[in-house]
Amino acid sequence: MAACRRLAAGLRDPQKVAAFQRLCGVEGPWGWPEAEQRAGGRGPVANGGPAGRAAGDSGAPQGWRRRPRRNSLSGEEEEEGGCQEFATRSRLLYYLFSLGTELGNELFYILFFPCCIWNVDAWLGRRLVIVWVWVMYVGQCTKDVVRWPRPASPPVVKLEVFYSSEYSMPSTHAMSGTAIPLALLLLSYGRWQYPLIFGLILAFCWCLLVCCSRIYMGMHSILDVIAGFLYAILILIVFHPVVDLIDNFNLTYKYAPLIIISLHLALGIFSFTLDTWSTSRGDTAQILGCGAGVACGSHVNYLMGIDLDPPPDTLPLSLSSLTVTVFGKAILRLLIGVIILLLTKIAMKKATIPLACKIFRIPLNDVRKARQRMEVELPYRYITYGMVGFSLVFVVPRLFSFMGLS
């Protein structure tokens, strides 16, 4: 037991994260060795926040200089203190790991799931959404229960502050970066014709890139990433055998929409009670809303006799049927469809935030602070992304059918 604790402490050590960053050519602000000594005198900074600079510190890191990316809900204190300029000697690694971390962000999801449902296989896409929702929900709730802070900075260089307000254990990027490619392989192999080795290589590279990117970005310790990887596999073992049952329930059960909406909303309210505000609460409501929207839209398709799945006589599916015309239509569908989803998101956001503020009598003069209130954030995220999910599987495919793009 003592050996396990020592191993866990070693894997959680921020110095190992900093060593990996240095190996990849990342350099922090000038004067960090002194700052690190001061931080060591008083323990890790809360939730991985930065320590102050030494008096007289000046200069800038050598190499290609950048500033961390941040989101619209980052506070002023976080923006000023947590966004020191850093430098990297390898632009290739910076862009490679930036791509890896984007594989767990909203931009990727709003391209990947629509592409899968509209252009590849709606049957596969619905099941991937189910897996993604449960993996991310369990991961986000676990963070707020365990409450481990981000790696201390210094010595770690923060290359992004998108999720600095969240806790660290487990890495939900590592969880999604493990669950999605593995579920894609498990669900598609046999339904699609491709060499198994190709699927294994894709899943391995996808998972490795996402996991390493979180250490490179300074957002997770090695232990966070390993725990996220193993946690995702455990959840897949539990949920993979029942994915077909869940999808069939969503499609065919008479009261499925009522149960789905109520269940996802209750799960969202529960997650909001676990801790004080962080971006993980909004992300959780967003994920649950999207999952509910996809499930309800699929149910409406079933009731109307609309089948987006490939006909059974075409199975197993093959990529050999891909032609220039088919590819062109796929790109056109993706372009038009994603624009509609983004417009839906913008319209619902503009409608739900003021409405929620008015209903719960919350001042709207500071939108950032208003969005951090549960009474605003939960309905705003849940309704907005619920409509995005519903449009993904029902509204946009109906538009494609009308335009002759099905």
GROMACS .gro file of C-alpha atoms in nm:
model
  406
    1MET     CA    1   0.000   0.000   0.000
    2ALA     CA    2   0.283   0.237   0.090
    3ALA     CA    3   0.451   0.161  -0.242
    4CYS     CA    4   0.126   0.243  -0.426
    5ARG     CA    5   0.100   0.575  -0.243
    6ARG     CA    6   0.458   0.661  -0.332
    7LEU     CA    7   0.394   0.570  -0.695
    8ALA     CA    8   0.077   0.782  -0.704
    9ALA     CA    9   0.259   1.076  -0.544
   10GLY     CA   10   0.538   1.045  -0.799
   11LEU     CA   11   0.296   1.036  -1.092
   12ARG     CA   12   0.117   1.340  -0.950
   13ASP     CA   13   0.438   1.540  -0.907
   14PRO     CA   14   0.419   1.865  -1.112
   15GLN     CA   15   0.795   1.846  -1.167
   16LYS     CA   16   0.736   1.551  -1.401
   17VAL     CA   17   0.488   1.758  -1.601
   18ALA     CA   18   0.740   2.041  -1.619
   19ALA     CA   19   1.013   1.796  -1.727
   20PHE     CA   20   0.791   1.669  -2.012
   21GLN     CA   21   0.725   2.028  -2.118
   22ARG     CA   22   1.097   2.110  -2.119
   23LEU     CA   23   1.161   1.794  -2.322
   24CYS     CA   24   0.911   1.926  -2.579
   25GLY     CA   25   1.077   2.269  -2.584
   26VAL     CA   26   0.836   2.469  -2.366
   27GLU     CA   27   0.990   2.750  -2.161
   28GLY     CA   28   0.819   2.954  -1.891
   29PRO     CA   29   0.866   3.325  -1.811
   30TRP     CA   30   1.214   3.440  -1.713
   31GLY     CA   31   1.277   3.423  -1.339
   32TRP     CA   32   1.062   3.116  -1.267
   33PRO     CA   33   1.334   2.926  -1.072
   34GLU     CA   34   1.314   3.193  -0.797
   35ALA     CA   35   0.934   3.188  -0.807
   36GLU     CA   36   0.938   2.811  -0.780
   37GLN     CA   37   1.152   2.829  -0.464
   38ARG     CA   38   0.906   3.072  -0.308
   39ALA     CA   39   0.612   2.852  -0.407
   40GLY     CA   40   0.790   2.554  -0.256
   41GLY     CA   41   0.814   2.742   0.072
   42ARG     CA   42   0.438   2.770   0.106
   43GLY     CA   43   0.308   2.465  -0.085
   44PRO     CA   44   0.131   2.435  -0.419
   45VAL     CA   45  -0.073   2.729  -0.538
   46ALA     CA   46  -0.450   2.675  -0.515
   47ASN     CA   47  -0.584   2.477  -0.808
   48GLY     CA   48  -0.260   2.511  -1.001
   49GLY     CA   49  -0.269   2.890  -1.004
   50PRO     CA   50   0.052   3.082  -1.066
   51ALA     CA   51   0.280   3.214  -0.800
   52GLY     CA   52   0.386   3.576  -0.808
   53ARG     CA   53   0.704   3.684  -0.982
   54ALA     CA   54   1.018   3.773  -0.793
   55ALA     CA   55   1.089   4.140  -0.746
   56GLY     CA   56   1.290   4.267  -1.035
   57ASP     CA   57   1.200   3.977  -1.265
   58SER     CA   58   1.213   4.090  -1.623
   59GLY     CA   59   1.287   3.961  -1.966
   60ALA     CA   60   1.104   3.713  -2.179
   61PRO     CA   61   1.151   3.348  -2.271
   62GLN     CA   62   1.348   3.274  -2.581
   63GLY     CA   63   1.197   3.106  -2.886
   64TRP     CA   64   0.853   3.136  -3.041
   65ARG     CA   65   0.650   3.334  -2.787
   66ARG     CA   66   0.283   3.277  -2.717
   67ARG     CA   67   0.019   3.357  -2.456
   68PRO     CA   68  -0.223   3.094  -2.321
   69ARG     CA   69  -0.572   3.077  -2.467
   70ARG     CA   70  -0.859   3.158  -2.234
   71ASN     CA   71  -1.238   3.140  -2.247
   72SER     CA   72  -1.509   3.401  -2.203
   73LEU     CA   73  -1.577   3.299  -1.843
   74SER     CA   74  -1.219   3.341  -1.720
   75GLY     CA   75  -1.206   3.592  -1.438
   76GLU     CA   76  -0.987   3.901  -1.442
   77GLU     CA   77  -0.759   3.763  -1.173
   78GLU     CA   78  -0.714   3.439  -1.365
   79GLU     CA   79  -0.654   3.627  -1.689
   80GLU     CA   80  -0.389   3.854  -1.542
   81GLY     CA   81  -0.208   3.606  -1.320
   82GLY     CA   82  -0.250   3.284  -1.510
   83CYS     CA   83  -0.159   3.400  -1.859
   84GLN     CA   84   0.216   3.459  -1.848
   85GLU     CA   85   0.385   3.457  -2.182
   86PHE     CA   86   0.563   3.132  -2.261
   87ALA     CA   87   0.790   3.022  -2.542
   88THR     CA   88   0.835   2.699  -2.735
   89ARG     CA   89   1.125   2.587  -2.947
   90SER     CA   90   0.908   2.356  -3.157
   91ARG     CA   91   0.610   2.496  -3.344
   92LEU     CA   92   0.541   2.147  -3.481
   93LEU     CA   93   0.489   2.001  -3.133
   94TYR     CA   94   0.285   2.303  -3.026
   95TYR     CA   95   0.042   2.266  -3.315
   96LEU     CA   96   0.038   1.886  -3.287
   97PHE     CA   97  -0.056   1.892  -2.919
   98SER     CA   98  -0.297   2.181  -2.977
   99LEU     CA   99  -0.471   1.953  -3.226
  100GLY     CA  100  -0.469   1.676  -2.966
  101THR     CA  101  -0.630   1.893  -2.701
  102GLU     CA  102  -0.891   2.017  -2.952
  103LEU     CA  103  -1.002   1.654  -2.994
  104GLY     CA  104  -1.167   1.697  -2.654
  105ASN     CA  105  -1.316   2.043  -2.709
  106GLU     CA  106  -1.649   2.171  -2.841
  107LEU     CA  107  -1.514   2.261  -3.185
  108PHE     CA  108  -1.424   1.898  -3.250
  109TYR     CA  109  -1.756   1.764  -3.122
  110ILE     CA  110  -1.961   2.004  -3.335
  111LEU     CA  111  -1.776   1.875  -3.643
  112PHE     CA  112  -1.727   1.508  -3.556
  113PHE     CA  113  -2.075   1.402  -3.448
  114PRO     CA  114  -2.257   1.581  -3.734
  115CYS     CA  115  -2.012   1.436  -3.987
  116CYS     CA  116  -2.068   1.089  -3.846
  117ILE     CA  117  -2.450   1.117  -3.838
  118TRP     CA  118  -2.500   1.298  -4.171
  119ASN     CA  119  -2.221   1.149  -4.381
  120VAL     CA  120  -2.111   0.818  -4.234
  121ASP     CA  121  -2.366   0.619  -4.032
  122ALA     CA  122  -2.648   0.762  -3.816
  123TRP     CA  123  -2.674   0.430  -3.630
  124LEU     CA  124  -2.310   0.461  -3.529
  125GLY     CA  125  -2.335   0.832  -3.451
  126ARG     CA  126  -2.625   0.794  -3.207
  127ARG     CA  127  -2.441   0.528  -3.011
  128LEU     CA  128  -2.123   0.733  -2.997
  129VAL     CA  129  -2.321   1.023  -2.853
  130ILE     CA  130  -2.465   0.793  -2.584
  131VAL     CA  131  -2.116   0.673  -2.486
  132TRP     CA  132  -1.976   1.028  -2.493
  133VAL     CA  133  -2.254   1.167  -2.270
  134TRP     CA  134  -2.213   0.905  -1.998
  135VAL     CA  135  -1.833   0.907  -2.002
  136MET     CA  136  -1.816   1.285  -1.978
  137TYR     CA  137  -2.089   1.311  -1.714
  138VAL     CA  138  -1.928   1.054  -1.486
  139GLY     CA  139  -1.586   1.214  -1.540
  140GLN     CA  140  -1.702   1.571  -1.466
  141CYS     CA  141  -1.889   1.464  -1.151
  142THR     CA  142  -1.587   1.265  -1.030
  143LYS     CA  143  -1.372   1.579  -1.062
  144ASP     CA  144  -1.605   1.771  -0.830
  145VAL     CA  145  -1.604   1.486  -0.579
  146VAL     CA  146  -1.227   1.419  -0.572
  147ARG     CA  147  -1.136   1.794  -0.595
  148TRP     CA  148  -0.768   1.760  -0.679
  149PRO     CA  149  -0.612   2.087  -0.796
  150ARG     CA  150  -0.440   2.141  -1.129
  151PRO     CA  151  -0.059   2.097  -1.137
  152ALA     CA  152   0.113   2.384  -0.954
  153SER     CA  153   0.242   2.669  -1.167
  154PRO     CA  154   0.538   2.711  -1.137
  155PRO     CA  155   0.705   2.474  -1.210
  156VAL     CA  156   0.439   2.383  -1.471
  157VAL     CA  157   0.385   2.624  -1.760
  158LYS     CA  158   0.015   2.676  -1.838
  159LEU     CA  159  -0.031   2.684  -2.216
  160GLU     CA  160  -0.407   2.730  -2.184
  161VAL     CA  161  -0.648   2.846  -1.916
  162PHE     CA  162  -0.975   2.728  -2.074
  163TYR     CA  163  -1.044   2.493  -1.783
  164SER     CA  164  -0.827   2.636  -1.506
  165SER     CA  165  -1.127   2.671  -1.272
  166GLU     CA  166  -1.198   2.297  -1.295
  167TYR     CA  167  -1.042   2.031  -1.081
  168SER     CA  168  -0.789   1.794  -1.226
  169MET     CA  169  -0.866   1.430  -1.140
  170PRO     CA  170  -0.948   1.254  -1.369
  171SER     CA  171  -0.864   1.409  -1.706
  172THR     CA  172  -1.193   1.420  -1.898
  173HIS     CA  173  -0.995   1.494  -2.215
  174ALA     CA  174  -0.815   1.164  -2.162
  175MET     CA  175  -1.150   0.996  -2.095
  176SER     CA  176  -1.314   1.122  -2.414
  177GLY     CA  177  -0.991   1.067  -2.609
  178THR     CA  178  -1.000   0.704  -2.496
  179ALA     CA  179  -1.373   0.631  -2.504
  180ILE     CA  180  -1.461   0.779  -2.844
  181PRO     CA  181  -1.196   0.602  -3.057
  182LEU     CA  182  -1.241   0.271  -2.870
  183ALA     CA  183  -1.620   0.290  -2.898
  184LEU     CA  184  -1.581   0.382  -3.265
  185LEU     CA  185  -1.373   0.070  -3.316
  186LEU     CA  186  -1.604  -0.158  -3.114
  187LEU     CA  187  -1.922  -0.034  -3.282
  188SER     CA  188  -1.798  -0.005  -3.640
  189TYR     CA  189  -1.584  -0.316  -3.681
  190GLY     CA  190  -1.792  -0.578  -3.857
  191ARG     CA  191  -2.050  -0.317  -3.959
  192TRP     CA  192  -1.791  -0.148  -4.180
  193GLN     CA  193  -1.530  -0.326  -4.388
  194TYR     CA  194  -1.178  -0.219  -4.293
  195PRO     CA  195  -0.865  -0.393  -4.161
  196LEU     CA  196  -0.870  -0.437  -3.784
  197ILE     CA  197  -0.511  -0.317  -3.761
  198PHE     CA  198  -0.617   0.015  -3.916
  199GLY     CA  199  -0.879   0.066  -3.645
  200LEU     CA  200  -0.636  -0.029  -3.368
  201ILE     CA  201  -0.368   0.210  -3.497
  202LEU     CA  202  -0.620   0.495  -3.528
  203ALA     CA  203  -0.754   0.437  -3.175
  204PHE     CA  204  -0.402   0.415  -3.029
  205CYS     CA  205  -0.274   0.732  -3.201
  206TRP     CA  206  -0.592   0.927  -3.117
  207CYS     CA  207  -0.575   0.827  -2.751
  208LEU     CA  208  -0.200   0.886  -2.719
  209LEU     CA  209  -0.219   1.230  -2.882
  210VAL     CA  210  -0.500   1.352  -2.656
  211CYS     CA  211  -0.343   1.215  -2.337
  212CYS     CA  212   0.003   1.357  -2.407
  213SER     CA  213  -0.145   1.692  -2.511
  214ARG     CA  214  -0.295   1.746  -2.164
  215ILE     CA  215   0.045   1.702  -2.001
  216TYR     CA  216   0.209   1.924  -2.263
  217MET     CA  217  -0.050   2.198  -2.201
  218GLY     CA  218   0.026   2.183  -1.828
  219MET     CA  219  -0.336   2.105  -1.739
  220HIS     CA  220  -0.295   1.756  -1.592
  221SER     CA  221  -0.047   1.541  -1.407
  222ILE     CA  222   0.057   1.202  -1.539
  223LEU     CA  223  -0.166   1.039  -1.275
  224ASP     CA  224  -0.470   1.240  -1.391
  225VAL     CA  225  -0.423   1.118  -1.747
  226ILE     CA  226  -0.364   0.754  -1.653
  227ALA     CA  227  -0.671   0.759  -1.426
  228GLY     CA  228  -0.880   0.913  -1.705
  229PHE     CA  229  -0.764   0.646  -1.950
  230LEU     CA  230  -0.845   0.358  -1.713
  231TYR     CA  231  -1.171   0.517  -1.598
  232ALA     CA  232  -1.293   0.547  -1.957
  233ILE     CA  233  -1.215   0.181  -2.024
  234LEU     CA  234  -1.405   0.081  -1.709
  235ILE     CA  235  -1.710   0.286  -1.814
  236LEU     CA  236  -1.695   0.136  -2.164
  237ILE     CA  237  -1.690  -0.215  -2.017
  238VAL     CA  238  -2.009  -0.132  -1.824
  239PHE     CA  239  -2.196   0.068  -2.090
  240HIS     CA  240  -2.097  -0.095  -2.419
  241PRO     CA  241  -2.318  -0.404  -2.366
  242VAL     CA  242  -2.626  -0.184  -2.305
  243VAL     CA  243  -2.574   0.083  -2.573
  244ASP     CA  244  -2.807  -0.099  -2.814
  245LEU     CA  245  -3.075  -0.124  -2.545
  246ILE     CA  246  -3.047   0.248  -2.464
  247ASP     CA  247  -3.069   0.348  -2.830
  248ASN     CA  248  -3.367   0.117  -2.888
  249PHE     CA  249  -3.539   0.264  -2.580
  250ASN     CA  250  -3.478   0.619  -2.706
  251LEU     CA  251  -3.632   0.532  -3.043
  252THR     CA  252  -3.927   0.314  -2.958
  253TYR     CA  253  -4.054   0.368  -2.603
  254LYS     CA  254  -4.367   0.584  -2.597
  255TYR     CA  255  -4.264   0.803  -2.305
  256ALA     CA  256  -3.892   0.807  -2.385
  257PRO     CA  257  -3.868   1.187  -2.446
  258LEU     CA  258  -4.030   1.268  -2.110
  259ILE     CA  259  -3.804   1.025  -1.925
  260ILE     CA  260  -3.492   1.137  -2.110
  261ILE     CA  261  -3.551   1.509  -2.053
  262SER     CA  262  -3.637   1.458  -1.684
  263LEU     CA  263  -3.345   1.224  -1.619
  264HIS     CA  264  -3.085   1.443  -1.789
  265LEU     CA  265  -3.219   1.754  -1.617
  266ALA     CA  266  -3.209   1.581  -1.276
  267LEU     CA  267  -2.851   1.468  -1.342
  268GLY     CA  268  -2.760   1.825  -1.433
  269ILE     CA  269  -2.912   1.965  -1.112
  270PHE     CA  270  -2.727   1.700  -0.910
  271SER     CA  271  -2.393   1.788  -1.072
  272PHE     CA  272  -2.448   2.158  -0.992
  273THR     CA  273  -2.473   2.076  -0.620
  274LEU     CA  274  -2.134   1.903  -0.600
  275ASP     CA  275  -1.919   2.214  -0.576
  276THR     CA  276  -1.897   2.588  -0.632
  277TRP     CA  277  -1.893   2.734  -0.983
  278SER     CA  278  -1.647   2.608  -1.241
  279THR     CA  279  -1.658   2.558  -1.615
  280SER     CA  280  -1.724   2.187  -1.553
  281ARG     CA  281  -2.080   2.265  -1.438
  282GLY     CA  282  -2.170   2.439  -1.763
  283ASP     CA  283  -1.998   2.171  -1.967
  284THR     CA  284  -2.195   1.902  -1.783
  285ALA     CA  285  -2.528   2.073  -1.855
  286GLN     CA  286  -2.417   2.125  -2.214
  287ILE     CA  287  -2.333   1.757  -2.262
  288LEU     CA  288  -2.655   1.638  -2.098
  289GLY     CA  289  -2.862   1.881  -2.306
  290CYS     CA  290  -2.698   1.766  -2.627
  291GLY     CA  291  -2.756   1.401  -2.538
  292ALA     CA  292  -3.123   1.467  -2.455
  293GLY     CA  293  -3.171   1.659  -2.779
  294VAL     CA  294  -3.020   1.382  -2.991
  295ALA     CA  295  -3.233   1.118  -2.816
  296CYS     CA  296  -3.555   1.319  -2.856
  297GLY     CA  297  -3.482   1.401  -3.218
  298SER     CA  298  -3.418   1.033  -3.289
  299HIS     CA  299  -3.750   0.946  -3.125
  300VAL     CA  300  -3.936   1.197  -3.345
  301ASN     CA  301  -3.767   1.049  -3.654
  302TYR     CA  302  -3.888   0.704  -3.548
  303LEU     CA  303  -4.245   0.825  -3.490
  304MET     CA  304  -4.252   0.988  -3.835
  305GLY     CA  305  -4.111   0.679  -4.003
  306ILE     CA  306  -3.788   0.859  -4.097
  307ASP     CA  307  -3.495   0.618  -4.100
  308LEU     CA  308  -3.151   0.777  -4.130
  309ASP     CA  309  -2.973   0.443  -4.086
  310PRO     CA  310  -2.828   0.262  -4.388
  311PRO     CA  311  -3.061  -0.016  -4.520
  312PRO     CA  312  -2.981  -0.359  -4.370
  313ASP     CA  313  -2.916  -0.507  -4.716
  314THR     CA  314  -2.620  -0.267  -4.762
  315LEU     CA  315  -2.433  -0.410  -4.463
  316PRO     CA  316  -2.144  -0.444  -4.416
  317LEU     CA  317  -2.067  -0.093  -4.539
  318SER     CA  318  -1.757  -0.016  -4.742
  319LEU     CA  319  -1.553   0.294  -4.822
  320SER     CA  320  -1.507   0.167  -5.179
  321SER     CA  321  -1.834   0.336  -5.280
  322LEU     CA  322  -1.685   0.681  -5.214
  323THR     CA  323  -1.689   0.892  -5.533
  324VAL     CA  324  -1.621   1.258  -5.610
  325THR     CA  325  -1.996   1.328  -5.616
  326VAL     CA  326  -2.055   1.153  -5.283
  327PHE     CA  327  -1.760   1.335  -5.127
  328GLY     CA  328  -1.879   1.672  -5.259
  329LYS     CA  329  -2.228   1.619  -5.117
  330ALA     CA  330  -2.078   1.517  -4.783
  331ILE     CA  331  -1.873   1.839  -4.763
  332LEU     CA  332  -2.176   2.047  -4.862
  333ARG     CA  333  -2.392   1.877  -4.598
  334LEU     CA  334  -2.130   1.937  -4.331
  335LEU     CA  335  -2.085   2.303  -4.427
  336ILE     CA  336  -2.456   2.386  -4.442
  337GLY     CA  337  -2.547   2.174  -4.141
  338VAL     CA  338  -2.279   2.311  -3.908
  339ILE     CA  339  -2.376   2.668  -4.000
  340ILE     CA  340  -2.737   2.588  -3.905
  341LEU     CA  341  -2.623   2.434  -3.576
  342LEU     CA  342  -2.413   2.740  -3.494
  343LEU     CA  343  -2.701   2.973  -3.578
  344THR     CA  344  -2.929   2.763  -3.358
  345LYS     CA  345  -2.679   2.788  -3.074
  346ILE     CA  346  -2.646   3.166  -3.110
  347ALA     CA  347  -3.023   3.223  -3.132
  348MET     CA  348  -3.101   3.003  -2.831
  349LYS     CA  349  -2.822   3.162  -2.626
  350LYS     CA  350  -2.955   3.513  -2.696
  351ALA     CA  351  -3.305   3.401  -2.599
  352THR     CA  352  -3.241   3.185  -2.292
  353ILE     CA  353  -2.992   3.397  -2.095
  354PRO     CA  354  -3.210   3.714  -2.075
  355LEU     CA  355  -3.520   3.500  -2.015
  356ALA     CA  356  -3.358   3.308  -1.728
  357CYS     CA  357  -3.228   3.633  -1.576
  358LYS     CA  358  -3.576   3.785  -1.597
  359ILE     CA  359  -3.749   3.481  -1.446
  360PHE     CA  360  -3.506   3.451  -1.154
  361ARG     CA  361  -3.456   3.830  -1.117
  362ILE     CA  362  -3.081   3.823  -1.176
  363PRO     CA  363  -2.915   4.146  -1.300
  364LEU     CA  364  -2.805   4.123  -1.662
  365ASN     CA  365  -2.558   4.412  -1.652
  366ASP     CA  366  -2.269   4.163  -1.609
  367VAL     CA  367  -2.342   3.868  -1.838
  368ARG     CA  368  -2.028   3.679  -1.732
  369LYS     CA  369  -2.131   3.677  -1.366
  370ALA     CA  370  -2.494   3.605  -1.453
  371ARG     CA  371  -2.389   3.298  -1.651
  372GLN     CA  372  -2.210   3.164  -1.344
  373ARG     CA  373  -2.538   3.145  -1.151
  374MET     CA  374  -2.700   2.800  -1.154
  375GLU     CA  375  -3.044   2.951  -1.225
  376VAL     CA  376  -2.906   3.093  -1.551
  377GLU     CA  377  -2.636   2.853  -1.657
  378LEU     CA  378  -2.831   2.528  -1.620
  379PRO     CA  379  -3.136   2.627  -1.830
  380TYR     CA  380  -2.924   2.824  -2.078
  381ARG     CA  381  -2.684   2.538  -2.145
  382TYR     CA  382  -2.942   2.261  -2.125
  383ILE     CA  383  -3.202   2.424  -2.354
  384THR     CA  384  -2.950   2.568  -2.600
  385TYR     CA  385  -2.758   2.247  -2.654
  386GLY     CA  386  -3.074   2.041  -2.636
  387MET     CA  387  -3.197   2.232  -2.940
  388VAL     CA  388  -2.859   2.186  -3.109
  389GLY     CA  389  -2.882   1.808  -3.053
  390PHE     CA  390  -3.244   1.799  -3.174
  391SER     CA  391  -3.150   1.995  -3.488
  392LEU     CA  392  -2.855   1.762  -3.547
  393VAL     CA  393  -3.070   1.450  -3.591
  394PHE     CA  394  -3.406   1.590  -3.700
  395VAL     CA  395  -3.416   1.948  -3.831
  396VAL     CA  396  -3.100   1.948  -4.042
  397PRO     CA  397  -3.161   1.602  -4.202
  398ARG     CA  398  -3.515   1.720  -4.294
  399LEU     CA  399  -3.361   2.025  -4.459
  400PHE     CA  400  -3.116   1.802  -4.648
  401SER     CA  401  -3.408   1.594  -4.774
  402PHE     CA  402  -3.587   1.909  -4.892
  403MET     CA  403  -3.271   2.032  -5.069
  404GLY     CA  404  -3.199   1.695  -5.231
  405LEU     CA  405  -2.879   1.645  -5.031
  406SER     CA  406  -2.985   1.328  -4.846
   0.00000   0.00000   0.00000
